[in-house]
mmCIF file of C-alpha atoms in Angstrom:
data_model
loop_
_atom_site.group_PDB
_atom_site.id
_atom_site.type_symbol
_atom_site.label_atom_id
_atom_site.label_comp_id
_atom_site.label_asym_id
_atom_site.label_seq_id
_atom_site.Cartn_x
_atom_site.Cartn_y
_atom_site.Cartn_z
ATOM 1 C CA MET P 1 -0.050 0.641 0.331
ATOM 2 C CA THR P 2 1.436 3.695 -1.227
ATOM 3 C CA LYS P 3 0.948 6.430 -0.609
ATOM 4 C CA ASN P 4 -0.186 8.859 -3.036
ATOM 5 C CA LYS P 5 0.854 12.189 -1.824
ATOM 6 C CA ILE P 6 0.133 15.097 -4.011
ATOM 7 C CA ARG P 7 2.493 17.137 -6.109
ATOM 8 C CA TRP P 8 2.694 20.223 -5.986
ATOM 9 C CA ASN P 9 3.944 22.584 -8.606
ATOM 10 C CA SER P 10 2.841 26.089 -10.129
ATOM 11 C CA ASP P 11 0.312 24.782 -13.152
ATOM 12 C CA LYS P 12 -1.083 24.204 -10.419
ATOM 13 C CA ILE P 13 -2.186 26.218 -8.175
ATOM 14 C CA VAL P 14 -2.469 28.313 -10.681
ATOM 15 C CA SER P 15 -5.204 25.837 -11.748
ATOM 16 C CA LEU P 16 -6.436 26.044 -8.491
ATOM 17 C CA SER P 17 -6.921 29.378 -7.466
ATOM 18 C CA ALA P 18 -8.599 29.692 -10.674
ATOM 19 C CA MET P 19 -10.971 27.558 -9.722
ATOM 20 C CA SER P 20 -11.201 29.623 -6.659
ATOM 21 C CA ILE P 21 -11.348 32.901 -8.006
ATOM 22 C CA SER P 22 -13.890 31.737 -10.479
ATOM 23 C CA LEU P 23 -16.586 30.066 -8.142
ATOM 24 C CA ILE P 24 -16.221 33.587 -5.628
ATOM 25 C CA THR P 25 -16.940 35.394 -8.850
ATOM 26 C CA LEU P 26 -20.347 32.974 -9.388
ATOM 27 C CA ILE P 27 -21.017 33.993 -5.143
ATOM 28 C CA ILE P 28 -20.645 37.943 -5.415
ATOM 29 C CA PHE P 29 -22.599 37.085 -9.368
ATOM 30 C CA ILE P 30 -25.823 35.508 -7.347
ATOM 31 C CA TYR P 31 -25.077 38.285 -4.188
ATOM 32 C CA GLN P 32 -25.975 40.896 -6.946
ATOM 33 C CA THR P 33 -28.239 39.373 -8.874
ATOM 34 C CA ASN P 34 -30.368 39.131 -6.389
ATOM 35 C CA LEU P 35 -30.093 42.543 -4.806
ATOM 36 C CA MET P 36 -31.184 43.602 -7.891
ATOM 37 C CA SER P 37 -34.046 41.762 -8.127
ATOM 38 C CA LYS P 38 -34.690 42.794 -4.947
ATOM 39 C CA GLN P 39 -34.063 46.510 -5.306
ATOM 40 C CA ASN P 40 -36.747 47.444 -8.531
ATOM 41 C CA TYR P 41 -38.889 45.144 -6.576
ATOM 42 C CA LEU P 42 -39.001 48.195 -5.177
ATOM 43 C CA SER P 43 -38.310 50.577 -6.979
ATOM 44 C CA ILE P 44 -42.090 49.507 -8.449
ATOM 45 C CA LEU P 45 -43.985 48.977 -5.252
ATOM 46 C CA PRO P 46 -46.982 51.071 -5.097
ATOM 47 C CA TYR P 47 -48.728 52.171 -1.758
ATOM 48 C CA LEU P 48 -52.321 52.915 -1.956
ATOM 49 C CA SER P 49 -54.665 54.532 0.115
ATOM 50 C CA LEU P 50 -58.343 56.260 1.072
ATOM 51 C CA SER P 51 -57.938 59.232 1.314
ATOM 52 C CA ILE P 52 -61.630 61.892 2.735
ATOM 53 C CA SER P 53 -61.407 65.772 3.169
ATOM 54 C CA ASN P 54 -63.922 66.647 4.820
ATOM 55 C CA SER P 55 -64.647 70.695 5.041
ATOM 56 C CA PRO P 56 -67.947 71.391 6.471
ATOM 57 C CA VAL P 57 -67.100 75.096 5.923
ATOM 58 C CA ASP P 58 -66.965 74.527 1.781
ATOM 59 C CA GLY P 59 -69.829 72.891 1.646
ATOM 60 C CA THR P 60 -66.829 70.118 0.280
ATOM 61 C CA PHE P 61 -66.463 66.360 1.331
ATOM 62 C CA LYS P 62 -63.796 64.497 -0.911
ATOM 63 C CA LEU P 63 -63.168 59.834 -1.323
ATOM 64 C CA LYS P 64 -60.598 59.686 -2.728
ATOM 65 C CA LEU P 65 -57.463 56.994 -3.768
ATOM 66 C CA GLU P 66 -53.613 58.462 -3.284
ATOM 67 C CA ASN P 67 -51.042 56.249 -4.797
ATOM 68 C CA HIS P 68 -47.606 57.209 -2.421
ATOM 69 C CA GLY P 69 -45.932 54.696 -3.724
ATOM 70 C CA VAL P 70 -42.631 54.239 -6.467
ATOM 71 C CA GLY P 71 -44.782 52.093 -8.785
ATOM 72 C CA PRO P 72 -48.207 52.249 -10.715
ATOM 73 C CA ALA P 73 -50.852 50.612 -9.287
ATOM 74 C CA ILE P 74 -53.807 47.808 -10.598
ATOM 75 C CA ILE P 75 -57.097 47.912 -9.929
ATOM 76 C CA GLU P 76 -57.988 44.335 -9.207
ATOM 77 C CA SER P 77 -60.845 44.699 -7.735
ATOM 78 C CA VAL P 78 -62.850 47.031 -5.287
ATOM 79 C CA THR P 79 -65.811 45.000 -2.925
ATOM 80 C CA CYS P 80 -67.294 47.098 -0.222
ATOM 81 C CA THR P 81 -69.279 44.516 2.456
ATOM 82 C CA TYR P 82 -72.826 45.555 4.147
ATOM 83 C CA LYS P 83 -74.612 43.858 7.294
ATOM 84 C CA ASP P 84 -72.090 40.400 6.260
ATOM 85 C CA GLU P 85 -72.944 40.903 2.983
ATOM 86 C CA LYS P 86 -70.281 41.254 0.481
ATOM 87 C CA TYR P 87 -70.760 42.977 -2.693
ATOM 88 C CA ASP P 88 -68.325 42.794 -6.736
ATOM 89 C CA LEU P 89 -69.093 46.834 -7.238
ATOM 90 C CA HIS P 90 -68.816 44.956 -11.410
ATOM 91 C CA GLU P 91 -72.637 44.418 -10.382
ATOM 92 C CA PHE P 92 -73.230 48.628 -8.913
ATOM 93 C CA ASP P 93 -71.560 49.468 -12.452
ATOM 94 C CA ASP P 94 -67.880 50.024 -10.536
ATOM 95 C CA GLU P 95 -69.430 53.054 -9.138
ATOM 96 C CA LEU P 96 -69.701 53.067 -5.131
ATOM 97 C CA PHE P 97 -71.976 56.107 -5.269
ATOM 98 C CA THR P 98 -74.444 53.707 -6.651
ATOM 99 C CA PHE P 99 -74.022 51.224 -4.282
ATOM 100 C CA LEU P 100 -74.133 54.058 -1.048
ATOM 101 C CA ARG P 101 -77.549 55.461 -3.587
ATOM 102 C CA ALA P 102 -79.168 51.258 -2.744
ATOM 103 C CA LYS P 103 -78.315 51.142 0.664
ATOM 104 C CA ALA P 104 -79.012 55.275 0.660
ATOM 105 C CA PRO P 105 -81.699 55.929 -1.003
ATOM 106 C CA ALA P 106 -81.403 59.649 0.492
ATOM 107 C CA LEU P 107 -78.756 60.449 -1.538
ATOM 108 C CA ASP P 108 -81.053 60.658 -4.691
ATOM 109 C CA SER P 109 -81.526 64.080 -3.310
ATOM 110 C CA ILE P 110 -77.561 64.681 -3.830
ATOM 111 C CA LYS P 111 -76.754 67.207 -6.292
ATOM 112 C CA ALA P 112 -73.678 68.482 -6.708
ATOM 113 C CA ILE P 113 -71.810 66.184 -7.176
ATOM 114 C CA SER P 114 -69.296 63.474 -9.051
ATOM 115 C CA HIS P 115 -68.603 60.217 -8.878
ATOM 116 C CA SER P 116 -65.759 57.820 -10.733
ATOM 117 C CA SER P 117 -65.646 53.921 -11.160
ATOM 118 C CA LEU P 118 -62.912 52.442 -10.858
ATOM 119 C CA ASP P 119 -62.135 49.796 -13.046
ATOM 120 C CA LYS P 120 -60.725 46.361 -13.111
ATOM 121 C CA GLY P 121 -57.460 46.385 -15.161
ATOM 122 C CA MET P 122 -57.512 50.807 -14.017
ATOM 123 C CA ALA P 123 -54.472 51.892 -13.079
ATOM 124 C CA ILE P 124 -53.697 54.404 -10.290
ATOM 125 C CA PRO P 125 -49.710 56.190 -11.561
ATOM 126 C CA VAL P 126 -47.226 56.894 -9.290
ATOM 127 C CA ASN P 127 -47.835 60.361 -6.927
ATOM 128 C CA SER P 128 -51.393 60.697 -7.960
ATOM 129 C CA SER P 129 -54.846 60.791 -6.283
ATOM 130 C CA TYR P 130 -58.109 59.349 -8.280
ATOM 131 C CA GLY P 131 -61.358 60.442 -7.200
ATOM 132 C CA ILE P 132 -63.939 58.861 -6.386
ATOM 133 C CA LEU P 133 -66.755 60.780 -5.092
ATOM 134 C CA GLU P 134 -66.605 64.416 -4.424
ATOM 135 C CA VAL P 135 -70.048 66.224 -2.793
ATOM 136 C CA ILE P 136 -67.904 70.033 -4.011
ATOM 137 C CA ASN P 137 -69.498 73.556 -2.306
ATOM 138 C CA SER P 138 -72.664 72.318 -1.292
ATOM 139 C CA SER P 139 -73.342 72.594 2.626
ATOM 140 C CA SER P 140 -76.761 70.405 1.818
ATOM 141 C CA ASP P 141 -75.338 68.143 -0.073
ATOM 142 C CA TYR P 142 -72.464 67.618 2.487
ATOM 143 C CA VAL P 143 -74.963 66.936 5.705
ATOM 144 C CA LEU P 144 -76.139 64.479 3.835
ATOM 145 C CA MET P 145 -73.348 63.059 2.407
ATOM 146 C CA SER P 146 -71.816 63.005 5.334
ATOM 147 C CA THR P 147 -74.526 61.911 7.252
ATOM 148 C CA ALA P 148 -75.799 58.675 5.014
ATOM 149 C CA LEU P 149 -72.042 57.395 5.090
ATOM 150 C CA ASN P 150 -71.200 57.416 8.653
ATOM 151 C CA ARG P 151 -74.942 55.779 9.506
ATOM 152 C CA LEU P 152 -73.991 53.261 6.860
ATOM 153 C CA ILE P 153 -70.827 52.621 8.197
ATOM 154 C CA GLN P 154 -72.118 52.088 11.867
ATOM 155 C CA GLU P 155 -74.471 49.747 9.565
ATOM 156 C CA GLY P 156 -71.329 47.578 9.263
ATOM 157 C CA LEU P 157 -70.331 49.051 5.614
ATOM 158 C CA ARG P 158 -67.292 47.640 4.843
ATOM 159 C CA TYR P 159 -64.704 48.318 1.692
ATOM 160 C CA GLU P 160 -61.883 46.211 0.390
ATOM 161 C CA ILE P 161 -59.423 47.213 -2.044
ATOM 162 C CA ILE P 162 -57.522 44.332 -4.756
ATOM 163 C CA TYR P 163 -54.515 46.391 -6.441
ATOM 164 C CA ARG P 164 -51.306 44.625 -8.027
ATOM 165 C CA SER P 165 -48.175 45.943 -9.443
ATOM 166 C CA ILE P 166 -46.689 45.769 -12.713
ATOM 167 C CA GLN P 167 -44.184 43.353 -11.370
ATOM 168 C CA ASP P 168 -47.549 40.882 -10.003
ATOM 169 C CA GLU P 169 -47.169 41.690 -6.613
ATOM 170 C CA ARG P 170 -51.042 41.808 -4.532
ATOM 171 C CA TRP P 171 -51.524 44.266 -1.951
ATOM 172 C CA MET P 172 -55.008 44.925 0.059
ATOM 173 C CA ILE P 173 -56.441 47.222 1.182
ATOM 174 C CA ASN P 174 -59.275 47.864 3.708
ATOM 175 C CA ASN P 175 -61.085 49.374 6.740
ATOM 176 C CA ASP P 176 -59.261 47.474 9.501
ATOM 177 C CA THR P 177 -55.649 47.565 8.351
ATOM 178 C CA GLN P 178 -53.487 50.569 8.793
ATOM 179 C CA GLY P 179 -51.485 50.092 5.040
ATOM 180 C CA PRO P 180 -51.105 48.038 2.485
ATOM 181 C CA LYS P 181 -51.233 44.399 3.153
ATOM 182 C CA LYS P 182 -48.598 42.183 1.145
ATOM 183 C CA LEU P 183 -51.026 38.720 -0.634
ATOM 184 C CA ASN P 184 -49.732 35.739 -1.515
#
């Protein structure tokens, strides 16, 4: 039984060094690629919030969806829950105001109102807001809207908006979350 000794010469040392450097370079490349991927996701992250502006003095009430993120938010679904019953706003021609009027018929008498829909696939751009519902310069309409909304909220009106980034990461906001909640 003979032991084979490894004979080190300059060729073997250079070859082993080259393979070690290649392996270390590969590990660094994989690490940097992972960091760049994470940075890419963070650079397109939308951050939606529902904003209510209330001014009894001006008779103005505004309900807006705002994107404070760094990427567009693409709407997937908007649902409201009222008295433990869930409603997809597509049943109401995608309009929140149509849904609210169905639940609070007194809102039919509001005259100074602007409202819009949140259609599936609609994108909310970065650093912008999208007006959903607005009562403008009318004290009586303001009181009517505020009273009806407060009553509906006390009776269990809740909302849920699911949206996604351009990388198909899904997020959800609702009455109960402090900020967007990431979905799987």
